[in-house]
Short mmCIF file of C-alpha atoms in Angstrom, two decimals:
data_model
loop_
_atom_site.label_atom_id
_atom_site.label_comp_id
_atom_site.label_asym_id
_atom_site.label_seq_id
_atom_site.Cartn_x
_atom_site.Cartn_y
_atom_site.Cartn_z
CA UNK A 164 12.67 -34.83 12.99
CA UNK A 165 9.35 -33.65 11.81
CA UNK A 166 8.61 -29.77 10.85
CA UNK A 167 5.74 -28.13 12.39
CA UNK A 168 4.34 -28.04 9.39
CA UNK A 169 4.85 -31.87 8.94
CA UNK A 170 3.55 -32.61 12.55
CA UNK A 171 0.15 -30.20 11.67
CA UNK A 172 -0.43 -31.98 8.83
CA UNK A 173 -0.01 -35.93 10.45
CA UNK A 174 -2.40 -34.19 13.39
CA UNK A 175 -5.61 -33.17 10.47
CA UNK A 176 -5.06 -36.85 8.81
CA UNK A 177 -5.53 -38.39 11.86
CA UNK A 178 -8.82 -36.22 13.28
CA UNK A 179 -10.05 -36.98 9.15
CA UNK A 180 -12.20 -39.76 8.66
CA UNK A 181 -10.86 -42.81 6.59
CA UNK A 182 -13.43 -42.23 3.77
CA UNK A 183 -12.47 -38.63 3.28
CA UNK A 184 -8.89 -39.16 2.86
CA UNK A 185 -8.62 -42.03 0.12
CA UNK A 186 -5.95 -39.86 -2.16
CA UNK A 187 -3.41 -39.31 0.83
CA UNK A 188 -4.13 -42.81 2.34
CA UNK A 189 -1.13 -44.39 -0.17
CA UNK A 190 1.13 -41.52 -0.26
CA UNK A 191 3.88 -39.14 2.16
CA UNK A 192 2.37 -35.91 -0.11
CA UNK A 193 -0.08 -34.09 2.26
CA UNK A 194 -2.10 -30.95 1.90
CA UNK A 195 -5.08 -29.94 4.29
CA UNK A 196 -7.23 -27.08 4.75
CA UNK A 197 -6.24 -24.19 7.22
CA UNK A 198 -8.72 -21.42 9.14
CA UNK A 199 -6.23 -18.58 8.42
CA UNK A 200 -3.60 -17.33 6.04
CA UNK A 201 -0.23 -17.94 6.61
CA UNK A 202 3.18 -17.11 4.75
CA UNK A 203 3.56 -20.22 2.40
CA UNK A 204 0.03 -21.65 2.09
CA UNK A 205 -1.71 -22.08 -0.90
CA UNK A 206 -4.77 -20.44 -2.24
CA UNK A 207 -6.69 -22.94 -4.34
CA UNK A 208 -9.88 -21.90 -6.39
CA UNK A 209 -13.19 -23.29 -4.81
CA UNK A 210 -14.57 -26.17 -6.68
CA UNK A 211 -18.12 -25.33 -7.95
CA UNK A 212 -21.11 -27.57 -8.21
CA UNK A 213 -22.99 -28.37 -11.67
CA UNK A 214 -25.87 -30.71 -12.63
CA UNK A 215 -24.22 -32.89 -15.56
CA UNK A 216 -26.49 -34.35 -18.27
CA UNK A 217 -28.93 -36.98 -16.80
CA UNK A 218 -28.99 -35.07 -13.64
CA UNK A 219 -25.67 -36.66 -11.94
CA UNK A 220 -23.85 -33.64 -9.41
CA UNK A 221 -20.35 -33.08 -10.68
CA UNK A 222 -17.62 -30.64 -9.19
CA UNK A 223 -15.43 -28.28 -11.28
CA UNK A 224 -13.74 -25.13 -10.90
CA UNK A 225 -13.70 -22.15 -12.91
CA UNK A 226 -10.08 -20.75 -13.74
CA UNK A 227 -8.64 -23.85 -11.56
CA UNK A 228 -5.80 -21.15 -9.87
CA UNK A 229 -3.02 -22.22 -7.18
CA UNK A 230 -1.19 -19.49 -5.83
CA UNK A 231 1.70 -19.54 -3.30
CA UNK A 232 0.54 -17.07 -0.90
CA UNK A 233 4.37 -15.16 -0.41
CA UNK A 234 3.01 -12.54 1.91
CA UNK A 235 0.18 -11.28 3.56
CA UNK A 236 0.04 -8.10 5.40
CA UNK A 237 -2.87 -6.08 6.63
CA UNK A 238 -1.36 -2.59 6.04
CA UNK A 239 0.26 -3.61 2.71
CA UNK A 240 -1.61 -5.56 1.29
CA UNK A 241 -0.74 -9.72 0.45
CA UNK A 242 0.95 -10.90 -3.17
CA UNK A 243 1.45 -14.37 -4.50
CA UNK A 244 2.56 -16.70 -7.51
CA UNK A 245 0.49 -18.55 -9.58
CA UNK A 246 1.66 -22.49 -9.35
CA UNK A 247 -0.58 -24.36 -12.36
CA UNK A 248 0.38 -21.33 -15.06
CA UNK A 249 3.15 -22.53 -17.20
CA UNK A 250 3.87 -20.07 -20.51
CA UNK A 251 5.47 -21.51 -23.82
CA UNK A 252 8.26 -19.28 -22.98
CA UNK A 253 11.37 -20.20 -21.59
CA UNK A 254 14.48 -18.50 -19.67
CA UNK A 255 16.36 -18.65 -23.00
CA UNK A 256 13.76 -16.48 -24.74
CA UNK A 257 14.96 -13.97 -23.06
CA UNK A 258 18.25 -13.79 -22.35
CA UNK A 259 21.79 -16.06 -23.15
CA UNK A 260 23.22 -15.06 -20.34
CA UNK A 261 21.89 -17.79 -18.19
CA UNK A 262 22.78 -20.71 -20.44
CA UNK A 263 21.95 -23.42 -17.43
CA UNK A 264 18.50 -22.44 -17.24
CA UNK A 265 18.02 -21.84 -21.27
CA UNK A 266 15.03 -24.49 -21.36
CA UNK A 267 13.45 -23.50 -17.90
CA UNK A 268 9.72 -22.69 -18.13
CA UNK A 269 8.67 -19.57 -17.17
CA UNK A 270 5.03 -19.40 -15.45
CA UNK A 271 2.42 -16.82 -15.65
CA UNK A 272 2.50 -15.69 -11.52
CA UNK A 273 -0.03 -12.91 -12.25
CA UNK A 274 -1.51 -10.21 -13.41
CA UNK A 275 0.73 -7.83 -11.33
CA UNK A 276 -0.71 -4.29 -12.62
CA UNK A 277 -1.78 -2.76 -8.66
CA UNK A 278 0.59 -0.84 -6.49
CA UNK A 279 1.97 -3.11 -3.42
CA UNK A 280 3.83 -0.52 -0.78
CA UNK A 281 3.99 2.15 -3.24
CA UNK A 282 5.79 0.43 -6.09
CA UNK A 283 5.46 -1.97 -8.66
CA UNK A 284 8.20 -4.11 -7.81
CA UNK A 285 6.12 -7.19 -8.95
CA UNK A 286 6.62 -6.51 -12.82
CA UNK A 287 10.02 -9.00 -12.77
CA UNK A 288 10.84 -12.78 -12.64
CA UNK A 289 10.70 -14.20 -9.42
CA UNK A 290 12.24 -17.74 -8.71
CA UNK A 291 11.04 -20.13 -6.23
CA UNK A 292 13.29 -23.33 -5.44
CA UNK A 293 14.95 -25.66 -2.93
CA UNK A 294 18.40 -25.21 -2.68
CA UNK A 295 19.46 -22.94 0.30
CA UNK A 296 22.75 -21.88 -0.57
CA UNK A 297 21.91 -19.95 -3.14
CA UNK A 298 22.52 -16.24 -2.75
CA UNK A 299 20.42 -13.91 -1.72
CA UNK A 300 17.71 -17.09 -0.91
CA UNK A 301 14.80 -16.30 1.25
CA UNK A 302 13.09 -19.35 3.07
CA UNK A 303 9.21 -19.24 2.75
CA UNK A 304 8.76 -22.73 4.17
CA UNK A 305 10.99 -25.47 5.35
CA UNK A 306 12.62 -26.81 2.08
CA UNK A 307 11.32 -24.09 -0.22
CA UNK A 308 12.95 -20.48 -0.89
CA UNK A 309 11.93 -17.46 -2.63
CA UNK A 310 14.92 -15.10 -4.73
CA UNK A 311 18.14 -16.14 -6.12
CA UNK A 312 21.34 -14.27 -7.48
CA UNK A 313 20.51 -16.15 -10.99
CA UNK A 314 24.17 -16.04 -11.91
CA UNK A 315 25.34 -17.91 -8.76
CA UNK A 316 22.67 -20.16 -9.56
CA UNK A 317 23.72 -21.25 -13.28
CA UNK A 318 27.10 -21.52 -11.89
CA UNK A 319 25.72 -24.13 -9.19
CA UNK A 320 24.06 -25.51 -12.18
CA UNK A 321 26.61 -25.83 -14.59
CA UNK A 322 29.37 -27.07 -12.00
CA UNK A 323 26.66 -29.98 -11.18
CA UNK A 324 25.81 -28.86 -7.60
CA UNK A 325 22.25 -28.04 -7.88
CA UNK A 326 19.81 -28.45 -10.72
CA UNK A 327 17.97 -26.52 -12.75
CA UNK A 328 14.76 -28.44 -12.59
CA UNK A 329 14.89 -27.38 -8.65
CA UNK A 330 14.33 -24.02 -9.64
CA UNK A 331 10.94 -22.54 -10.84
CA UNK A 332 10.54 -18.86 -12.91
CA UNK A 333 7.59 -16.88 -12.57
CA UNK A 334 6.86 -13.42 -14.36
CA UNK A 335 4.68 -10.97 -12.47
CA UNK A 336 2.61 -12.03 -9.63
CA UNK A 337 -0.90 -12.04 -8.18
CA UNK A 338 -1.49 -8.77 -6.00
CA UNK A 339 -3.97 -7.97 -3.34
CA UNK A 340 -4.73 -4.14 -2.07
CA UNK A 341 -5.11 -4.23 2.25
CA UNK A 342 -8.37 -5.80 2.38
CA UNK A 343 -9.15 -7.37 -0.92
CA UNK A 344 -7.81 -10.77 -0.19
CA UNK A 345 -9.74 -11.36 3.00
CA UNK A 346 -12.93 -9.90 0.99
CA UNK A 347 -12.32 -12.78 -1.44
CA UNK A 348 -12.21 -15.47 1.54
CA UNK A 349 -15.14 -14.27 2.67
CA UNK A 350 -17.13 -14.44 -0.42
CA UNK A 351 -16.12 -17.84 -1.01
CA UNK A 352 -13.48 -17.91 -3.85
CA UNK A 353 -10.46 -19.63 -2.12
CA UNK A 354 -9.21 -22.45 -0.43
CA UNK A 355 -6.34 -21.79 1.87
CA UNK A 356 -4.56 -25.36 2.66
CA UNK A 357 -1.04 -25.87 3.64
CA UNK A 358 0.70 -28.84 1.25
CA UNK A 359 3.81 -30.68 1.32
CA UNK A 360 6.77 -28.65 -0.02
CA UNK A 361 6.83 -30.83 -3.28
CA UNK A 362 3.68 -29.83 -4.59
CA UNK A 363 4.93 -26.52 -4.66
CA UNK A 364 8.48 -26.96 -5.72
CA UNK A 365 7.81 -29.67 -8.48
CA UNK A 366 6.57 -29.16 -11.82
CA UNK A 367 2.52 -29.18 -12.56
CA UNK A 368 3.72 -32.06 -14.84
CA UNK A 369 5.26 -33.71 -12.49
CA UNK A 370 1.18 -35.02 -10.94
CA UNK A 371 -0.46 -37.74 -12.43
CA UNK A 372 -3.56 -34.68 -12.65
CA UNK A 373 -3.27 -31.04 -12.56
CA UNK A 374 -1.92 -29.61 -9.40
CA UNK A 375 -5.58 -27.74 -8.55
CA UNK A 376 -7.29 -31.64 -9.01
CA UNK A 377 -4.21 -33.14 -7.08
CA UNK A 378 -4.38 -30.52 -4.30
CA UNK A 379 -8.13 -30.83 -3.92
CA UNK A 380 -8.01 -35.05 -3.81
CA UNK A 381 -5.34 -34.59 -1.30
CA UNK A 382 -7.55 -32.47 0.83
CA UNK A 383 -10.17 -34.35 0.59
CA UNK A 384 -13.55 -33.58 2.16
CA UNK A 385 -16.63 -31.73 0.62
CA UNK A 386 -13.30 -30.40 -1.76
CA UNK A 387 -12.59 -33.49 -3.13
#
């Protein structure tokens, strides 16, 4: 049985033209642009246009961000991770106490520094994965889930149950005052697109190209 999400997403494909669809013609991994902001979308960096040498029109993008929009909130403001910004640093770095997850990347989610409803809760690790019975698990979208008692989750780990690749770290995270975010859709510097849960949950690695290329080819359009 399809999501709502899933049955949105067969509904744009099918109202796209063929010709603007090529990367998602092959593949089950969707993503298509949305009019609003919603819990579990992604904000992708608008591609900008350049004249290359010789005069041929290519696209690129400046900083190339994806960020999992986790909430957005007109009196408190929105906050999100930052997909595409894996550190050298790993869980093991940090702490031995989580010996499952000892190799697990952590990723830059953002810069973190502004006040979101009075406090700076955002200065912490923050884990994003798929496996629902985990404790204290909160589901952003179908298949994906925000929080985790870590310790229940290395014990899942180490007793085989779940994995630890199905679990991504983030430190800090990317923070919007009440207004700020919508100011920066209106001037033009993000994308909002809903994707399939995989291109969130997976690792950047995991894409033949970077997640912001992948997202945008999947998209298709004037993006691509």
């Amino acid at each position: 049985q399809l999501s709502w999400r899933e049955y949105r997403s067969r509904l744009c494909k099918a109202e796209t033209p063929y010709y603007m669809r090529r990367a998602s013609l092959h593949t089950s991994i969707w993503a298509h642009e949305i009019p609003a902001l919603e819990r579990g979308c992604v904000l992708i960096t608008k591609p900008k246009k350049r004249v290359r040498k010789g005069g041929e029109e290519g696209t690129v993008g400046n900083d190339q961000l994806v960020v999992l929009l986790l909430q957005h909130d007109p009196i408190h403001g929105s906050y999100g991770l930052i997909l595409n910004k894996p550190t050298p640093c790993g869980i093991g770095d940090f702490t031995d106490k989580l010996p499952a997850f000892a190799e697990s990347a952590i990723h830059f989610g953002g810069e973190g520094h502004h006040q979101l409803q009075g406090q700076e809760v955002n200065r912490e690790l923050h884990a994003i994965h798929t496996c629902p019975w985990v404790a204290n698990a909160e589901e952003v979208i179908e298949g994906v889930y925000l929080g985790a008692d870590l310790r229940h989750a290395d014990r899942l780990v180490s007793l085989g149950k779940v994995r630890a690749r199905d679990f991504k770290f983030f430190y800090s995270a990317t923070i919007w005052q009440p207004g700020e975010l919508e100011a920066e859709m209106t001037s033009g510097r993000w994308l909002a697109a809903a994707c399939h849960k995989d291109l969130i949950s997976n690792a950047s690695s995991a894409w033949e190209k970077p997640l912001w290329r992948t997202l945008l080819d999947l998209i298709g359009g004037k993006v691509a």
